[in-house]
Amino acid sequence: MIGQNQWSVTAKQPSLAGRTALVTGGNSGLGFETACGLATRGARLLLPVRNPERGQQAAQAILARCPTATLELLPLDLSALTSIAACATTVAQHTDRLDFLINNAGVMAPAHRQETQDGFELQFGTNHLGHFALTYHLRPLLEAAPGGGVVVTVASLAACKGSIHFDDLQFRHRYSPFGAYQQSKLANLIFARELARRAGDAGWNLHSRAAHPGWSSTSIIANGPASTLPSALAATQRTLGTAVLRIMGQSAARGAEPLLYAALAPTARDGDYYGPQGRHERRGPPGPAYVPPTALKASTAERLWAASERLTGLGW
C-alpha cells in the first residue's frame, strides 16, 4: 500500500509515464504544486492559462524543478464560455485522451460584485460554471483514457459554511464577498459528487472526486479581497493573511497533497472528498474529508446540475 508520504509533490510514485494531465490555475499556488507533482511522476502537462507571461514563468519554474517535464501552455479564460469551448478544441488537437483533469483555478471574494463575460457573478461563473463547462467539453477525451479519466474538482473548507442561493445564484440583490465564495466552493463539491453519481448511473468512462487543501498559503489571497483595496492596505492584508495561514495552516505544496491523493491514490473512490487530516482539516497528511449536510442532498445536486446546464447552455 502506498504511504501518505508519497503524496508529496516531489514523490515519483506512482509512475504516470505516457499519461496526460490538464491543470487549471497551474501557473501559481495549488495548481502549480499539483502540476509539479504530476510532472515529477512523468505525466505530460497541459496548462491552460489566461496570462501568457505568467504561464511562461510557471513553465520555466516547473522545468527548473523537474527538467524532464513535458508541458504545453494553452489559452483559457474560465470566465468566458467561448474561451472554454475554444480551449477544449485546442486540447483535442494536442491529445486524443486525457487521463487527469484538475479543476483547480478560482477567484476568492472580490470586495465588489463583478460579472463574467456571460453575465454570471464572477465567483460562481468562474469557480463552478467555468469548470462545469470545461469538464463537459473535455468529457470525450476523459472517456477515451484507458480505465477512464480522473476529474478532481477543488473545493474548500468554505464549502461547509455555504449554501446554494437558488433564488439569487448570481448575488444580484445582496452581494456578500465570502457568501458568494462559499456558494461557489459548495457548488464545486456538489458538482464533483453529482458527476460521479451520473457517471456511474450512465456508464460514462470517467471518475470524479473532490479535494480541498485545508488552510494553504497561496496567491488567492492577493487575488481576492486585497486586489480591490488601495495598494498600502492591500499589502498589509496580504501580509497578515499569509502570516495567519503559515502559522495555522500549511504551504501550497502540502495543500496540493490531497489533490494528488484524490487523483492518484488506489484507495480514492469516486464521489468522495479528500483533505488534510489534522485539526479542523486545516493541515496534515491527506485522507477523507468531512462532507457537509448541504452537499449530501440529492435534490440540491439535481437542481444545481439543471441550473448549470441551463445557464451554460450545455446538456450532458
mmCIF file of C-alpha atoms in Angstrom:
data_model
loop_
_atom_site.group_PDB
_atom_site.id
_atom_site.type_symbol
_atom_site.label_atom_id
_atom_site.label_comp_id
_atom_site.label_asym_id
_atom_site.label_seq_id
_atom_site.Cartn_x
_atom_site.Cartn_y
_atom_site.Cartn_z
ATOM 1 C CA MET A 1 0.000 0.000 0.000
ATOM 2 C CA ILE A 2 1.323 3.466 -0.915
ATOM 3 C CA GLY A 3 2.149 5.514 2.168
ATOM 4 C CA GLN A 4 0.858 9.018 2.813
ATOM 5 C CA ASN A 5 4.349 10.487 2.480
ATOM 6 C CA GLN A 6 4.303 9.534 -1.207
ATOM 7 C CA TRP A 7 1.730 12.245 -1.965
ATOM 8 C CA SER A 8 4.406 14.918 -1.702
ATOM 9 C CA VAL A 9 4.878 16.885 -4.930
ATOM 10 C CA THR A 10 8.464 15.595 -5.017
ATOM 11 C CA ALA A 11 7.413 11.937 -4.967
ATOM 12 C CA LYS A 12 7.913 9.844 -8.093
ATOM 13 C CA GLN A 13 5.351 7.123 -7.482
ATOM 14 C CA PRO A 14 3.053 6.062 -8.946
ATOM 15 C CA SER A 15 4.610 6.443 -12.391
ATOM 16 C CA LEU A 16 2.466 8.468 -14.800
ATOM 17 C CA ALA A 17 4.673 7.981 -17.854
ATOM 18 C CA GLY A 18 2.592 8.126 -21.034
ATOM 19 C CA ARG A 19 -0.349 9.828 -19.337
ATOM 20 C CA THR A 20 -1.642 13.352 -19.887
ATOM 21 C CA ALA A 21 -2.954 15.783 -17.271
ATOM 22 C CA LEU A 22 -4.609 19.184 -17.527
ATOM 23 C CA VAL A 23 -4.487 21.512 -14.514
ATOM 24 C CA THR A 24 -6.394 24.793 -14.402
ATOM 25 C CA GLY A 25 -4.686 27.551 -12.452
ATOM 26 C CA GLY A 26 -1.377 25.758 -12.891
ATOM 27 C CA ASN A 27 0.651 28.952 -13.030
ATOM 28 C CA SER A 28 0.616 29.523 -9.252
ATOM 29 C CA GLY A 29 -0.260 28.171 -5.808
ATOM 30 C CA LEU A 30 -2.033 24.843 -5.529
ATOM 31 C CA GLY A 31 -2.277 24.395 -9.283
ATOM 32 C CA PHE A 32 1.448 24.925 -9.742
ATOM 33 C CA GLU A 33 2.326 22.469 -6.973
ATOM 34 C CA THR A 34 -0.147 19.902 -8.276
ATOM 35 C CA ALA A 35 1.286 20.272 -11.768
ATOM 36 C CA CYS A 36 4.776 19.724 -10.342
ATOM 37 C CA GLY A 37 3.584 16.602 -8.557
ATOM 38 C CA LEU A 38 2.150 15.171 -11.770
ATOM 39 C CA ALA A 39 5.194 16.149 -13.852
ATOM 40 C CA THR A 40 7.612 14.637 -11.322
ATOM 41 C CA ARG A 41 5.786 11.346 -11.729
ATOM 42 C CA GLY A 42 6.168 11.535 -15.521
ATOM 43 C CA ALA A 43 2.834 12.948 -16.706
ATOM 44 C CA ARG A 44 2.667 15.195 -19.728
ATOM 45 C CA LEU A 45 1.175 18.542 -18.685
ATOM 46 C CA LEU A 46 -1.341 20.740 -20.458
ATOM 47 C CA LEU A 47 -1.521 24.078 -18.649
ATOM 48 C CA PRO A 48 -4.311 26.420 -19.766
ATOM 49 C CA VAL A 49 -3.578 29.981 -18.659
ATOM 50 C CA ARG A 50 -5.220 33.385 -19.024
ATOM 51 C CA ASN A 51 -1.977 35.354 -18.800
ATOM 52 C CA PRO A 52 0.687 34.089 -21.270
ATOM 53 C CA GLU A 53 3.540 35.857 -19.455
ATOM 54 C CA ARG A 54 2.691 34.247 -16.126
ATOM 55 C CA GLY A 55 2.242 30.962 -17.937
ATOM 56 C CA GLN A 56 5.760 31.152 -19.345
ATOM 57 C CA GLN A 57 7.152 31.960 -15.909
ATOM 58 C CA ALA A 58 5.330 28.962 -14.424
ATOM 59 C CA ALA A 59 6.579 26.694 -17.213
ATOM 60 C CA GLN A 60 10.157 27.756 -16.539
ATOM 61 C CA ALA A 61 9.693 27.166 -12.809
ATOM 62 C CA ILE A 62 8.261 23.684 -13.405
ATOM 63 C CA LEU A 63 11.159 22.804 -15.711
ATOM 64 C CA ALA A 64 13.622 24.107 -13.124
ATOM 65 C CA ARG A 65 12.140 21.723 -10.556
ATOM 66 C CA CYS A 66 11.577 18.862 -12.991
ATOM 67 C CA PRO A 67 13.916 19.204 -16.013
ATOM 68 C CA THR A 68 12.398 16.160 -17.734
ATOM 69 C CA ALA A 69 8.870 17.591 -17.671
ATOM 70 C CA THR A 70 6.878 17.793 -20.893
ATOM 71 C CA LEU A 71 4.384 20.647 -20.897
ATOM 72 C CA GLU A 72 2.382 22.846 -23.216
ATOM 73 C CA LEU A 73 0.649 26.147 -22.486
ATOM 74 C CA LEU A 74 -2.853 26.758 -23.805
ATOM 75 C CA PRO A 75 -5.050 29.883 -23.694
ATOM 76 C CA LEU A 76 -8.065 29.783 -21.366
ATOM 77 C CA ASP A 77 -10.305 32.290 -19.634
ATOM 78 C CA LEU A 78 -12.612 30.358 -17.307
ATOM 79 C CA SER A 79 -14.889 33.390 -17.039
ATOM 80 C CA ALA A 80 -15.856 33.138 -20.728
ATOM 81 C CA LEU A 81 -17.811 30.192 -22.160
ATOM 82 C CA THR A 82 -16.472 30.835 -25.664
ATOM 83 C CA SER A 83 -12.883 30.652 -24.391
ATOM 84 C CA ILE A 84 -13.639 27.408 -22.558
ATOM 85 C CA ALA A 85 -15.044 25.774 -25.697
ATOM 86 C CA ALA A 86 -12.077 27.008 -27.753
ATOM 87 C CA CYS A 87 -9.624 25.653 -25.180
ATOM 88 C CA ALA A 88 -11.250 22.221 -25.283
ATOM 89 C CA THR A 89 -10.923 22.218 -29.073
ATOM 90 C CA THR A 90 -7.225 23.063 -28.732
ATOM 91 C CA VAL A 91 -6.748 20.296 -26.155
ATOM 92 C CA ALA A 92 -8.222 17.801 -28.630
ATOM 93 C CA GLN A 93 -5.611 18.934 -31.152
ATOM 94 C CA HIS A 94 -2.837 18.138 -28.667
ATOM 95 C CA THR A 95 -4.021 14.768 -27.379
ATOM 96 C CA ASP A 96 -6.509 12.016 -28.142
ATOM 97 C CA ARG A 97 -7.114 11.275 -24.467
ATOM 98 C CA LEU A 98 -6.983 12.986 -21.100
ATOM 99 C CA ASP A 99 -6.041 10.922 -18.064
ATOM 100 C CA PHE A 100 -6.401 13.653 -15.421
ATOM 101 C CA LEU A 101 -8.367 16.885 -15.234
ATOM 102 C CA ILE A 102 -7.687 19.000 -12.150
ATOM 103 C CA ASN A 103 -10.386 21.680 -11.806
ATOM 104 C CA ASN A 104 -8.409 23.985 -9.544
ATOM 105 C CA ALA A 105 -8.425 27.625 -10.702
ATOM 106 C CA GLY A 106 -10.536 30.019 -8.670
ATOM 107 C CA VAL A 107 -11.436 33.553 -7.664
ATOM 108 C CA MET A 108 -11.826 34.423 -3.986
ATOM 109 C CA ALA A 109 -14.136 37.055 -2.515
ATOM 110 C CA PRO A 110 -13.642 40.259 -4.532
ATOM 111 C CA ALA A 111 -14.891 43.124 -2.369
ATOM 112 C CA HIS A 112 -17.317 44.355 -5.020
ATOM 113 C CA ARG A 113 -19.609 42.256 -7.181
ATOM 114 C CA GLN A 114 -18.189 41.550 -10.637
ATOM 115 C CA GLU A 115 -19.547 39.623 -13.609
ATOM 116 C CA THR A 116 -18.087 37.252 -16.162
ATOM 117 C CA GLN A 117 -18.334 37.916 -19.893
ATOM 118 C CA ASP A 118 -21.543 35.880 -19.876
ATOM 119 C CA GLY A 119 -23.161 37.900 -17.082
ATOM 120 C CA PHE A 120 -22.599 35.467 -14.203
ATOM 121 C CA GLU A 121 -21.401 36.548 -10.767
ATOM 122 C CA LEU A 122 -17.627 36.220 -11.085
ATOM 123 C CA GLN A 123 -17.021 33.534 -8.452
ATOM 124 C CA PHE A 124 -19.988 31.311 -9.313
ATOM 125 C CA GLY A 125 -19.320 31.823 -13.011
ATOM 126 C CA THR A 126 -15.587 31.069 -12.832
ATOM 127 C CA ASN A 127 -15.186 28.630 -9.964
ATOM 128 C CA HIS A 128 -18.238 26.496 -10.710
ATOM 129 C CA LEU A 129 -19.807 27.169 -14.109
ATOM 130 C CA GLY A 130 -16.409 27.546 -15.798
ATOM 131 C CA HIS A 131 -15.276 24.130 -14.599
ATOM 132 C CA PHE A 132 -18.716 22.612 -15.245
ATOM 133 C CA ALA A 133 -18.404 23.718 -18.888
ATOM 134 C CA LEU A 134 -14.751 22.715 -19.235
ATOM 135 C CA THR A 135 -15.451 19.216 -17.919
ATOM 136 C CA TYR A 136 -18.410 18.913 -20.297
ATOM 137 C CA HIS A 137 -16.281 19.795 -23.321
ATOM 138 C CA LEU A 138 -13.408 17.528 -22.264
ATOM 139 C CA ARG A 139 -15.599 14.538 -21.447
ATOM 140 C CA PRO A 140 -14.902 12.705 -24.763
ATOM 141 C CA LEU A 141 -11.152 12.887 -24.092
ATOM 142 C CA LEU A 142 -11.633 11.780 -20.487
ATOM 143 C CA GLU A 143 -13.699 8.795 -21.614
ATOM 144 C CA ALA A 144 -11.025 7.907 -24.168
ATOM 145 C CA ALA A 145 -8.442 7.323 -21.421
ATOM 146 C CA PRO A 146 -7.816 3.660 -20.547
ATOM 147 C CA GLY A 147 -9.812 2.924 -17.430
ATOM 148 C CA GLY A 148 -11.424 6.357 -17.629
ATOM 149 C CA GLY A 149 -10.002 9.788 -16.951
ATOM 150 C CA VAL A 150 -9.998 11.142 -13.403
ATOM 151 C CA VAL A 151 -11.603 14.517 -12.650
ATOM 152 C CA VAL A 152 -10.588 16.194 -9.389
ATOM 153 C CA THR A 153 -12.575 19.310 -8.548
ATOM 154 C CA VAL A 154 -11.096 21.510 -5.841
ATOM 155 C CA ALA A 155 -13.496 22.688 -3.168
ATOM 156 C CA SER A 156 -12.635 24.418 0.126
ATOM 157 C CA LEU A 157 -13.324 24.395 3.837
ATOM 158 C CA ALA A 158 -15.514 27.379 2.938
ATOM 159 C CA ALA A 159 -17.983 24.915 1.409
ATOM 160 C CA CYS A 160 -19.000 23.840 4.918
ATOM 161 C CA LYS A 161 -20.455 27.289 5.564
ATOM 162 C CA GLY A 162 -22.010 27.735 2.151
ATOM 163 C CA SER A 163 -25.470 27.336 0.721
ATOM 164 C CA ILE A 164 -26.842 27.401 -2.824
ATOM 165 C CA HIS A 165 -28.993 30.508 -3.263
ATOM 166 C CA PHE A 166 -31.311 29.230 -5.961
ATOM 167 C CA ASP A 167 -33.422 32.384 -5.689
ATOM 168 C CA ASP A 168 -30.347 34.534 -6.437
ATOM 169 C CA LEU A 169 -27.470 32.407 -7.775
ATOM 170 C CA GLN A 170 -25.770 35.486 -9.193
ATOM 171 C CA PHE A 171 -25.980 37.513 -5.944
ATOM 172 C CA ARG A 172 -27.634 40.408 -7.772
ATOM 173 C CA HIS A 173 -29.806 41.515 -4.862
ATOM 174 C CA ARG A 174 -27.433 41.340 -1.885
ATOM 175 C CA TYR A 175 -23.798 40.653 -2.677
ATOM 176 C CA SER A 176 -21.610 39.105 0.015
ATOM 177 C CA PRO A 177 -17.961 38.539 -0.988
ATOM 178 C CA PHE A 178 -17.487 35.470 1.179
ATOM 179 C CA GLY A 179 -21.087 34.311 0.852
ATOM 180 C CA ALA A 180 -20.623 34.138 -2.917
ATOM 181 C CA TYR A 181 -17.269 32.411 -2.483
ATOM 182 C CA GLN A 182 -18.763 29.850 -0.095
ATOM 183 C CA GLN A 183 -21.576 29.167 -2.562
ATOM 184 C CA SER A 184 -19.116 28.619 -5.418
ATOM 185 C CA LYS A 185 -16.979 26.180 -3.422
ATOM 186 C CA LEU A 186 -20.022 24.274 -2.192
ATOM 187 C CA ALA A 187 -21.103 24.082 -5.828
ATOM 188 C CA ASN A 188 -17.668 22.617 -6.690
ATOM 189 C CA LEU A 189 -18.137 19.884 -4.108
ATOM 190 C CA ILE A 190 -21.713 19.125 -5.160
ATOM 191 C CA PHE A 191 -20.694 19.022 -8.825
ATOM 192 C CA ALA A 192 -17.884 16.533 -8.162
ATOM 193 C CA ARG A 193 -20.204 14.212 -6.263
ATOM 194 C CA GLU A 194 -23.063 14.518 -8.749
ATOM 195 C CA LEU A 195 -20.738 13.922 -11.707
ATOM 196 C CA ALA A 196 -19.569 10.718 -10.034
ATOM 197 C CA ARG A 197 -23.178 9.620 -9.484
ATOM 198 C CA ARG A 198 -24.236 10.355 -13.051
ATOM 199 C CA ALA A 199 -21.123 8.720 -14.492
ATOM 200 C CA GLY A 200 -21.867 5.584 -12.506
ATOM 201 C CA ASP A 201 -25.542 5.503 -13.479
ATOM 202 C CA ALA A 202 -24.948 6.246 -17.160
ATOM 203 C CA GLY A 203 -21.790 4.175 -17.558
ATOM 204 C CA TRP A 204 -19.570 7.105 -18.536
ATOM 205 C CA ASN A 205 -15.935 6.038 -18.607
ATOM 206 C CA LEU A 206 -14.646 8.637 -16.159
ATOM 207 C CA HIS A 207 -14.094 9.138 -12.436
ATOM 208 C CA SER A 208 -14.938 12.168 -10.326
ATOM 209 C CA ARG A 209 -13.635 13.107 -6.884
ATOM 210 C CA ALA A 210 -13.301 16.270 -4.806
ATOM 211 C CA ALA A 211 -10.485 17.608 -2.646
ATOM 212 C CA HIS A 212 -9.636 20.642 -0.570
ATOM 213 C CA PRO A 213 -6.225 21.969 0.526
ATOM 214 C CA GLY A 214 -7.061 22.970 4.084
ATOM 215 C CA TRP A 215 -5.566 26.319 5.036
ATOM 216 C CA SER A 216 -2.863 26.819 2.442
ATOM 217 C CA SER A 217 -0.778 29.864 1.702
ATOM 218 C CA THR A 218 -1.450 30.704 -1.955
ATOM 219 C CA SER A 219 -1.841 33.731 -4.205
ATOM 220 C CA ILE A 220 -5.627 33.503 -3.986
ATOM 221 C CA ILE A 221 -5.337 35.889 -1.024
ATOM 222 C CA ALA A 222 -3.693 38.521 -3.185
ATOM 223 C CA ASN A 223 -6.179 37.890 -5.985
ATOM 224 C CA GLY A 224 -9.153 38.053 -3.636
ATOM 225 C CA PRO A 225 -10.418 40.870 -1.386
ATOM 226 C CA ALA A 226 -6.996 42.541 -1.253
ATOM 227 C CA SER A 227 -6.939 43.052 -5.011
ATOM 228 C CA THR A 228 -9.588 45.791 -4.851
ATOM 229 C CA LEU A 229 -8.087 47.710 -1.915
ATOM 230 C CA PRO A 230 -5.670 50.652 -2.021
ATOM 231 C CA SER A 231 -2.099 49.416 -2.532
ATOM 232 C CA ALA A 232 -0.830 50.043 1.024
ATOM 233 C CA LEU A 233 -3.888 48.445 2.639
ATOM 234 C CA ALA A 234 -3.814 45.563 0.176
ATOM 235 C CA ALA A 235 -0.164 44.861 1.003
ATOM 236 C CA THR A 236 -0.986 44.820 4.716
ATOM 237 C CA GLN A 237 -3.908 42.438 4.224
ATOM 238 C CA ARG A 238 -1.824 40.099 2.054
ATOM 239 C CA THR A 239 0.943 40.050 4.649
ATOM 240 C CA LEU A 240 -1.417 39.382 7.553
ATOM 241 C CA GLY A 241 -3.408 36.775 5.637
ATOM 242 C CA THR A 242 -0.294 34.915 4.541
ATOM 243 C CA ALA A 243 1.141 35.015 8.084
ATOM 244 C CA VAL A 244 -2.057 33.555 9.579
ATOM 245 C CA LEU A 245 -2.107 30.749 7.025
ATOM 246 C CA ARG A 246 1.547 29.928 7.592
ATOM 247 C CA ILE A 247 1.074 29.763 11.352
ATOM 248 C CA MET A 248 -2.263 27.919 11.444
ATOM 249 C CA GLY A 249 -2.176 26.265 8.037
ATOM 250 C CA GLN A 250 0.391 24.850 5.638
ATOM 251 C CA SER A 251 2.310 25.532 2.448
ATOM 252 C CA ALA A 252 0.837 25.320 -1.037
ATOM 253 C CA ALA A 253 2.950 22.199 -1.607
ATOM 254 C CA ARG A 254 1.350 20.469 1.371
ATOM 255 C CA GLY A 255 -2.050 21.789 0.341
ATOM 256 C CA ALA A 256 -1.633 20.118 -3.048
ATOM 257 C CA GLU A 257 -1.216 16.684 -1.478
ATOM 258 C CA PRO A 258 -4.976 15.999 -1.048
ATOM 259 C CA LEU A 259 -5.466 16.913 -4.729
ATOM 260 C CA LEU A 260 -2.790 14.431 -5.769
ATOM 261 C CA TYR A 261 -4.216 11.861 -3.371
ATOM 262 C CA ALA A 262 -7.695 12.199 -4.889
ATOM 263 C CA ALA A 263 -6.255 11.820 -8.382
ATOM 264 C CA LEU A 264 -3.761 9.014 -7.790
ATOM 265 C CA ALA A 265 -4.373 7.007 -4.627
ATOM 266 C CA PRO A 266 -5.568 3.426 -5.233
ATOM 267 C CA THR A 267 -7.908 3.879 -2.273
ATOM 268 C CA ALA A 268 -9.515 7.092 -3.603
ATOM 269 C CA ARG A 269 -13.140 6.447 -4.519
ATOM 270 C CA ASP A 270 -15.472 8.197 -6.926
ATOM 271 C CA GLY A 271 -17.763 10.710 -5.283
ATOM 272 C CA ASP A 272 -15.593 11.011 -2.177
ATOM 273 C CA TYR A 273 -13.935 14.092 -0.734
ATOM 274 C CA TYR A 274 -10.323 14.386 0.457
ATOM 275 C CA GLY A 275 -8.396 16.896 2.563
ATOM 276 C CA PRO A 276 -5.809 17.291 5.343
ATOM 277 C CA GLN A 277 -6.263 15.039 8.382
ATOM 278 C CA GLY A 278 -5.086 17.474 11.069
ATOM 279 C CA ARG A 279 -7.164 19.590 13.451
ATOM 280 C CA HIS A 280 -10.242 21.012 11.710
ATOM 281 C CA GLU A 281 -8.759 19.731 8.413
ATOM 282 C CA ARG A 282 -6.545 22.823 8.182
ATOM 283 C CA ARG A 283 -3.266 20.959 7.736
ATOM 284 C CA GLY A 284 -1.736 17.491 7.798
ATOM 285 C CA PRO A 285 -1.421 14.441 5.542
ATOM 286 C CA PRO A 286 -4.258 13.701 3.076
ATOM 287 C CA GLY A 287 -7.242 11.485 3.717
ATOM 288 C CA PRO A 288 -11.067 11.501 3.797
ATOM 289 C CA ALA A 289 -12.681 14.906 4.376
ATOM 290 C CA TYR A 290 -15.929 15.885 6.066
ATOM 291 C CA VAL A 291 -18.843 16.361 3.665
ATOM 292 C CA PRO A 292 -21.318 18.993 4.947
ATOM 293 C CA PRO A 293 -25.011 18.018 5.017
ATOM 294 C CA THR A 294 -25.797 20.623 2.353
ATOM 295 C CA ALA A 295 -23.647 18.651 -0.099
ATOM 296 C CA LEU A 296 -25.446 15.373 0.641
ATOM 297 C CA LYS A 297 -28.935 16.313 -0.551
ATOM 298 C CA ALA A 298 -29.781 14.649 -3.850
ATOM 299 C CA SER A 299 -32.466 17.238 -4.579
ATOM 300 C CA THR A 300 -29.944 20.082 -4.239
ATOM 301 C CA ALA A 301 -27.464 18.322 -6.517
ATOM 302 C CA GLU A 302 -30.088 17.689 -9.205
ATOM 303 C CA ARG A 303 -31.350 21.261 -9.013
ATOM 304 C CA LEU A 304 -27.839 22.720 -9.239
ATOM 305 C CA TRP A 305 -26.997 20.471 -12.194
ATOM 306 C CA ALA A 306 -30.149 21.540 -14.040
ATOM 307 C CA ALA A 307 -29.420 25.213 -13.335
ATOM 308 C CA SER A 308 -25.822 24.800 -14.516
ATOM 309 C CA GLU A 309 -26.959 23.189 -17.772
ATOM 310 C CA ARG A 310 -29.465 25.981 -18.363
ATOM 311 C CA LEU A 311 -27.016 28.783 -17.622
ATOM 312 C CA THR A 312 -24.181 27.349 -19.737
ATOM 313 C CA GLY A 313 -26.449 26.014 -22.481
ATOM 314 C CA LEU A 314 -24.736 22.629 -22.197
ATOM 315 C CA GLY A 315 -26.820 19.477 -21.835
ATOM 316 C CA TRP A 316 -24.919 16.438 -20.660
#
